[in-house]
mmCIF file of N, CA and C in Angstrom:
data_model
loop_
_atom_site.group_PDB
_atom_site.id
_atom_site.type_symbol
_atom_site.label_atom_id
_atom_site.label_comp_id
_atom_site.label_asym_id
_atom_site.label_seq_id
_atom_site.Cartn_x
_atom_site.Cartn_y
_atom_site.Cartn_z
ATOM 1 N N MET Z 1 104.880 137.680 135.595
ATOM 2 C CA MET Z 1 104.995 136.809 134.365
ATOM 3 C C MET Z 1 106.222 137.389 133.501
ATOM 4 N N LYS Z 2 106.945 136.595 132.973
ATOM 5 C CA LYS Z 2 108.179 136.938 132.358
ATOM 6 C C LYS Z 2 107.499 137.518 130.692
ATOM 7 N N LEU Z 3 108.168 138.086 130.184
ATOM 8 C CA LEU Z 3 108.114 138.660 128.799
ATOM 9 C C LEU Z 3 107.911 137.379 127.745
ATOM 10 N N LYS Z 4 108.899 136.430 128.114
ATOM 11 C CA LYS Z 4 109.021 135.245 127.136
ATOM 12 C C LYS Z 4 107.735 134.504 127.421
ATOM 13 N N GLU Z 5 107.144 134.332 128.455
ATOM 14 C CA GLU Z 5 105.944 133.474 128.851
ATOM 15 C C GLU Z 5 104.896 134.187 128.176
ATOM 16 N N PHE Z 6 104.784 135.499 128.451
ATOM 17 C CA PHE Z 6 103.664 136.507 127.820
ATOM 18 C C PHE Z 6 103.700 136.236 126.174
ATOM 19 N N SER Z 7 104.873 136.449 125.698
ATOM 20 C CA SER Z 7 105.138 136.221 124.163
ATOM 21 C C SER Z 7 104.450 134.779 123.780
ATOM 22 N N GLN Z 8 104.915 134.001 124.322
ATOM 23 C CA GLN Z 8 104.321 132.604 124.116
ATOM 24 C C GLN Z 8 102.823 132.152 124.277
ATOM 25 N N LEU Z 9 102.297 132.838 125.244
ATOM 26 C CA LEU Z 9 100.756 132.796 125.407
ATOM 27 C C LEU Z 9 100.315 133.610 124.436
ATOM 28 N N LEU Z 10 100.697 134.760 124.000
ATOM 29 C CA LEU Z 10 99.980 135.527 123.051
ATOM 30 C C LEU Z 10 100.113 134.875 121.605
ATOM 31 N N ASN Z 11 101.121 134.297 121.452
ATOM 32 C CA ASN Z 11 101.309 133.726 120.039
ATOM 33 C C ASN Z 11 100.329 132.531 119.981
ATOM 34 N N GLU Z 12 100.103 131.761 121.125
ATOM 35 C CA GLU Z 12 99.272 130.674 121.045
ATOM 36 C C GLU Z 12 97.975 131.111 120.930
ATOM 37 N N ALA Z 13 97.428 132.225 121.489
ATOM 38 C CA ALA Z 13 96.128 132.535 121.372
ATOM 39 C C ALA Z 13 95.801 133.175 119.955
ATOM 40 N N VAL Z 14 96.798 133.765 119.401
ATOM 41 C CA VAL Z 14 96.647 134.169 118.019
ATOM 42 C C VAL Z 14 96.513 133.195 117.131
ATOM 43 N N PHE Z 15 97.196 131.968 117.237
ATOM 44 C CA PHE Z 15 97.182 130.903 116.479
ATOM 45 C C PHE Z 15 95.820 130.225 116.626
ATOM 46 N N GLU Z 16 95.431 130.115 117.724
ATOM 47 C CA GLU Z 16 94.171 129.355 118.028
ATOM 48 C C GLU Z 16 92.954 129.918 117.632
ATOM 49 N N GLY Z 17 93.088 131.358 117.666
ATOM 50 C CA GLY Z 17 91.890 132.200 117.307
ATOM 51 C C GLY Z 17 91.985 132.193 115.763
ATOM 52 N N THR Z 18 93.084 132.334 115.219
ATOM 53 C CA THR Z 18 93.117 132.176 113.522
ATOM 54 C C THR Z 18 92.439 130.777 112.803
ATOM 55 N N GLN Z 19 92.990 129.774 113.605
ATOM 56 C CA GLN Z 19 92.383 128.426 113.181
ATOM 57 C C GLN Z 19 90.877 128.369 113.321
ATOM 58 N N LYS Z 20 90.291 128.833 114.648
ATOM 59 C CA LYS Z 20 88.898 128.812 114.591
ATOM 60 C C LYS Z 20 88.211 129.656 113.782
ATOM 61 N N THR Z 21 88.676 130.846 113.376
ATOM 62 C CA THR Z 21 88.012 131.587 112.482
ATOM 63 C C THR Z 21 87.832 131.081 110.889
ATOM 64 N N LEU Z 22 89.259 130.400 110.719
ATOM 65 C CA LEU Z 22 89.228 129.929 109.317
ATOM 66 C C LEU Z 22 88.208 128.583 109.173
ATOM 67 N N VAL Z 23 88.312 127.934 110.209
ATOM 68 C CA VAL Z 23 87.077 126.834 110.386
ATOM 69 C C VAL Z 23 85.856 127.300 110.301
ATOM 70 N N LYS Z 24 85.716 128.120 111.120
ATOM 71 C CA LYS Z 24 84.304 128.775 111.204
ATOM 72 C C LYS Z 24 83.742 129.386 109.526
ATOM 73 N N CYS Z 25 84.847 130.121 109.111
ATOM 74 C CA CYS Z 25 84.472 130.726 107.606
ATOM 75 C C CYS Z 25 84.433 129.706 106.497
ATOM 76 N N GLY Z 26 84.638 128.523 106.741
ATOM 77 C CA GLY Z 26 84.776 127.311 105.852
ATOM 78 C C GLY Z 26 85.995 127.681 104.958
ATOM 79 N N ILE Z 27 87.068 128.117 105.142
ATOM 80 C CA ILE Z 27 88.188 128.264 104.540
ATOM 81 C C ILE Z 27 89.160 126.951 104.963
ATOM 82 N N LEU Z 28 88.997 126.573 106.230
ATOM 83 C CA LEU Z 28 89.614 125.502 106.747
ATOM 84 C C LEU Z 28 88.729 124.478 107.229
ATOM 85 N N SER Z 29 88.988 123.041 106.891
ATOM 86 C CA SER Z 29 88.012 121.931 107.096
ATOM 87 C C SER Z 29 88.171 121.825 108.787
ATOM 88 N N ASP Z 30 87.102 121.298 109.628
ATOM 89 C CA ASP Z 30 87.135 121.201 111.141
ATOM 90 C C ASP Z 30 87.861 119.916 111.183
ATOM 91 N N ASN Z 31 87.906 119.100 110.173
ATOM 92 C CA ASN Z 31 88.745 117.785 110.269
ATOM 93 C C ASN Z 31 89.893 117.839 109.557
ATOM 94 N N CYS Z 32 91.079 117.100 109.719
ATOM 95 C CA CYS Z 32 92.071 116.737 109.209
ATOM 96 C C CYS Z 32 92.357 115.387 108.894
ATOM 97 N N THR Z 33 93.075 114.891 107.930
ATOM 98 C CA THR Z 33 93.484 113.577 107.543
ATOM 99 C C THR Z 33 94.498 113.291 108.605
ATOM 100 N N LYS Z 34 94.813 112.052 108.758
ATOM 101 C CA LYS Z 34 95.977 111.610 109.557
ATOM 102 C C LYS Z 34 97.379 111.830 108.880
ATOM 103 N N ALA Z 35 97.254 111.721 107.449
ATOM 104 C CA ALA Z 35 98.610 112.147 106.587
ATOM 105 C C ALA Z 35 98.842 113.730 107.070
ATOM 106 N N GLU Z 36 97.860 114.701 106.765
ATOM 107 C CA GLU Z 36 98.042 116.198 107.399
ATOM 108 C C GLU Z 36 98.666 116.017 108.767
ATOM 109 N N ALA Z 37 97.956 115.568 109.633
ATOM 110 C CA ALA Z 37 98.703 115.483 110.974
ATOM 111 C C ALA Z 37 99.822 114.894 111.344
ATOM 112 N N TYR Z 38 100.180 113.804 110.565
ATOM 113 C CA TYR Z 38 101.624 113.285 110.436
ATOM 114 C C TYR Z 38 102.530 114.378 109.971
ATOM 115 N N ARG Z 39 102.055 115.070 108.809
ATOM 116 C CA ARG Z 39 103.110 116.310 108.170
ATOM 117 C C ARG Z 39 103.233 117.413 109.180
ATOM 118 N N PHE Z 40 102.384 117.725 110.090
ATOM 119 C CA PHE Z 40 102.357 118.847 111.084
ATOM 120 C C PHE Z 40 103.072 118.524 112.074
ATOM 121 N N PHE Z 41 102.788 117.246 112.848
ATOM 122 C CA PHE Z 41 103.273 117.256 114.182
ATOM 123 C C PHE Z 41 104.183 115.785 114.268
ATOM 124 N N GLY Z 42 104.158 115.197 113.148
ATOM 125 C CA GLY Z 42 105.173 114.075 113.282
ATOM 126 C C GLY Z 42 104.287 112.747 113.487
ATOM 127 N N ARG Z 43 104.664 111.551 112.974
ATOM 128 C CA ARG Z 43 103.924 110.325 112.913
ATOM 129 C C ARG Z 43 104.168 109.937 114.214
ATOM 130 N N SER Z 44 105.246 109.716 115.016
ATOM 131 C CA SER Z 44 105.330 109.072 116.397
ATOM 132 C C SER Z 44 104.575 109.925 117.234
ATOM 133 N N ASP Z 45 104.529 111.156 117.218
ATOM 134 C CA ASP Z 45 103.616 111.904 118.187
ATOM 135 C C ASP Z 45 102.146 111.804 118.078
ATOM 136 N N VAL Z 46 101.474 111.769 116.742
ATOM 137 C CA VAL Z 46 100.363 111.563 116.309
ATOM 138 C C VAL Z 46 99.762 110.313 116.915
ATOM 139 N N ASP Z 47 100.547 109.243 116.232
ATOM 140 C CA ASP Z 47 100.186 107.748 116.828
ATOM 141 C C ASP Z 47 100.272 107.624 118.347
ATOM 142 N N ARG Z 48 101.237 108.242 119.167
ATOM 143 C CA ARG Z 48 101.124 108.194 120.752
ATOM 144 C C ARG Z 48 99.904 108.838 120.990
ATOM 145 N N TRP Z 49 99.480 109.998 120.663
ATOM 146 C CA TRP Z 49 98.274 110.700 121.122
ATOM 147 C C TRP Z 49 97.048 109.790 120.884
ATOM 148 N N ILE Z 50 96.840 109.132 119.576
ATOM 149 C CA ILE Z 50 95.931 108.451 119.422
ATOM 150 C C ILE Z 50 95.690 107.009 120.247
ATOM 151 N N ALA Z 51 96.928 106.589 120.448
ATOM 152 C CA ALA Z 51 97.048 105.199 121.463
ATOM 153 C C ALA Z 51 96.793 105.587 122.876
ATOM 154 N N GLU Z 52 97.307 106.873 123.372
ATOM 155 C CA GLU Z 52 96.746 107.281 124.870
ATOM 156 C C GLU Z 52 95.458 107.840 124.956
ATOM 157 N N GLY Z 53 94.666 108.025 123.726
ATOM 158 C CA GLY Z 53 93.226 108.382 123.829
ATOM 159 C C GLY Z 53 93.036 109.874 123.963
ATOM 160 N N LEU Z 54 94.087 110.592 123.460
ATOM 161 C CA LEU Z 54 94.112 111.965 123.562
ATOM 162 C C LEU Z 54 93.285 112.561 122.530
ATOM 163 N N ILE Z 55 93.493 111.891 121.329
ATOM 164 C CA ILE Z 55 92.568 112.474 120.232
ATOM 165 C C ILE Z 55 92.092 111.013 119.598
ATOM 166 N N THR Z 56 90.832 111.013 119.048
ATOM 167 C CA THR Z 56 89.913 109.977 118.520
ATOM 168 C C THR Z 56 89.676 110.279 117.075
ATOM 169 N N PRO Z 57 89.422 109.264 116.302
ATOM 170 C CA PRO Z 57 88.946 109.501 114.903
ATOM 171 C C PRO Z 57 87.711 110.318 114.885
ATOM 172 N N ALA Z 58 87.482 111.083 113.842
ATOM 173 C CA ALA Z 58 86.257 111.776 113.848
ATOM 174 C C ALA Z 58 85.116 111.192 113.482
ATOM 175 N N ILE Z 59 83.862 111.532 113.635
ATOM 176 C CA ILE Z 59 82.524 110.832 113.201
ATOM 177 C C ILE Z 59 82.146 111.583 111.875
ATOM 178 N N ARG Z 60 81.922 111.007 110.808
ATOM 179 C CA ARG Z 60 81.397 111.622 109.597
ATOM 180 C C ARG Z 60 80.423 110.682 109.007
ATOM 181 N N ASN Z 61 79.308 111.283 108.660
ATOM 182 C CA ASN Z 61 78.000 110.819 108.257
ATOM 183 C C ASN Z 61 77.607 109.548 108.865
ATOM 184 N N GLY Z 62 77.930 109.775 110.424
ATOM 185 C CA GLY Z 62 77.235 108.822 111.338
ATOM 186 C C GLY Z 62 78.214 107.605 111.514
ATOM 187 N N LYS Z 63 79.292 107.645 110.743
ATOM 188 C CA LYS Z 63 80.466 106.594 110.950
ATOM 189 C C LYS Z 63 81.695 107.129 111.363
ATOM 190 N N VAL Z 64 82.503 106.294 112.320
ATOM 191 C CA VAL Z 64 83.743 106.742 112.615
ATOM 192 C C VAL Z 64 84.587 106.594 111.498
ATOM 193 N N SER Z 65 85.329 107.558 111.270
ATOM 194 C CA SER Z 65 86.298 107.468 110.179
ATOM 195 C C SER Z 65 87.817 107.264 110.964
ATOM 196 N N LYS Z 66 88.497 106.453 110.623
ATOM 197 C CA LYS Z 66 89.692 106.217 111.161
ATOM 198 C C LYS Z 66 90.779 107.243 110.415
ATOM 199 N N LYS Z 67 90.619 107.746 109.514
ATOM 200 C CA LYS Z 67 91.507 108.816 108.735
ATOM 201 C C LYS Z 67 91.467 110.167 108.931
ATOM 202 N N CYS Z 68 90.245 110.585 109.743
ATOM 203 C CA CYS Z 68 89.993 111.940 109.901
ATOM 204 C C CYS Z 68 90.015 112.287 111.622
ATOM 205 N N ILE Z 69 90.694 113.346 111.997
ATOM 206 C CA ILE Z 69 90.879 113.701 113.145
ATOM 207 C C ILE Z 69 90.262 115.066 113.310
ATOM 208 N N ASP Z 70 89.656 115.547 114.501
ATOM 209 C CA ASP Z 70 89.250 116.865 114.762
ATOM 210 C C ASP Z 70 90.415 117.795 114.988
ATOM 211 N N ARG Z 71 90.540 118.759 114.021
ATOM 212 C CA ARG Z 71 91.666 119.515 114.082
ATOM 213 C C ARG Z 71 91.926 120.304 115.182
ATOM 214 N N ILE Z 72 90.864 121.112 115.626
ATOM 215 C CA ILE Z 72 90.959 121.954 117.092
ATOM 216 C C ILE Z 72 91.483 121.115 118.162
ATOM 217 N N LYS Z 73 90.975 119.897 118.090
ATOM 218 C CA LYS Z 73 91.612 119.022 119.360
ATOM 219 C C LYS Z 73 92.772 118.602 119.322
ATOM 220 N N LEU Z 74 93.255 118.363 117.939
ATOM 221 C CA LEU Z 74 94.645 117.858 117.597
ATOM 222 C C LEU Z 74 95.679 118.983 118.048
ATOM 223 N N GLU Z 75 95.126 120.209 117.709
ATOM 224 C CA GLU Z 75 96.071 121.391 117.898
ATOM 225 C C GLU Z 75 96.161 121.669 119.371
ATOM 226 N N GLN Z 76 94.972 121.382 120.063
ATOM 227 C CA GLN Z 76 95.245 121.471 121.576
ATOM 228 C C GLN Z 76 96.009 120.629 122.049
ATOM 229 N N VAL Z 77 96.018 119.489 121.763
ATOM 230 C CA VAL Z 77 96.879 118.364 122.315
ATOM 231 C C VAL Z 77 98.309 118.703 122.022
ATOM 232 N N ALA Z 78 98.417 118.933 120.712
ATOM 233 C CA ALA Z 78 99.922 119.248 120.321
ATOM 234 C C ALA Z 78 100.421 120.582 121.148
ATOM 235 N N ALA Z 79 99.632 121.546 121.361
ATOM 236 C CA ALA Z 79 100.180 122.741 122.163
ATOM 237 C C ALA Z 79 100.367 122.394 123.800
ATOM 238 N N SER Z 80 99.569 121.431 124.315
ATOM 239 C CA SER Z 80 99.759 121.158 125.551
ATOM 240 C C SER Z 80 101.027 119.867 125.648
ATOM 241 N N SER Z 81 101.352 119.414 124.587
ATOM 242 C CA SER Z 81 102.505 118.459 124.700
ATOM 243 C C SER Z 81 103.722 119.191 125.117
ATOM 244 N N ASN Z 82 104.505 118.704 125.777
ATOM 245 C CA ASN Z 82 105.628 119.531 126.233
ATOM 246 C C ASN Z 82 106.967 118.861 125.643
ATOM 247 N N ARG Z 83 106.827 117.749 124.906
ATOM 248 C CA ARG Z 83 107.966 117.102 124.316
ATOM 249 C C ARG Z 83 108.875 118.221 123.424
ATOM 250 N N ILE Z 84 108.649 119.036 122.883
ATOM 251 C CA ILE Z 84 109.449 119.777 122.125
ATOM 252 C C ILE Z 84 110.500 120.808 123.321
ATOM 253 N N THR Z 85 110.103 120.952 124.381
ATOM 254 C CA THR Z 85 110.785 121.584 125.406
ATOM 255 C C THR Z 85 111.909 120.739 126.164
ATOM 256 N N TYR Z 86 111.806 119.335 125.811
ATOM 257 C CA TYR Z 86 112.783 118.319 126.569
ATOM 258 C C TYR Z 86 114.038 118.486 125.941
ATOM 259 N N LEU Z 87 115.182 118.533 126.617
ATOM 260 C CA LEU Z 87 116.476 118.776 126.156
ATOM 261 C C LEU Z 87 117.120 117.542 125.580
ATOM 262 N N PRO Z 88 117.623 117.644 124.442
ATOM 263 C CA PRO Z 88 118.474 116.651 123.906
ATOM 264 C C PRO Z 88 119.362 115.864 124.904
ATOM 265 N N VAL Z 89 119.707 114.492 124.534
ATOM 266 C CA VAL Z 89 120.388 113.680 125.354
ATOM 267 C C VAL Z 89 121.885 114.361 125.875
ATOM 268 N N ALA Z 90 122.401 114.792 124.794
ATOM 269 C CA ALA Z 90 123.682 115.642 125.120
ATOM 270 C C ALA Z 90 123.651 116.819 125.978
ATOM 271 N N GLU Z 91 122.486 117.550 126.112
ATOM 272 C CA GLU Z 91 122.483 118.595 126.974
ATOM 273 C C GLU Z 91 121.888 118.473 128.286
ATOM 274 N N ARG Z 92 121.528 116.902 128.529
ATOM 275 C CA ARG Z 92 121.018 116.959 129.968
ATOM 276 C C ARG Z 92 122.182 116.705 130.917
#
């Protein structure tokens, strides 16, 4: 395994562990709004993930809320999306 790959895996593990700890301690909500998701990951990506069924609206008080998304699932989908690594058209 190359140093760059190891560094990336370690970084992802630390980020995910931190997020889970913050949610478990109650510092960070386990759900986020669509607006927050758009801010962090971009509107087009979040809308595409919802359309593809990769993420679904969260259930609150027995009802499906279209404005809330499971934060952990959202971050897992974002981490597994390789769109960031695509080359720009000029570099292909």
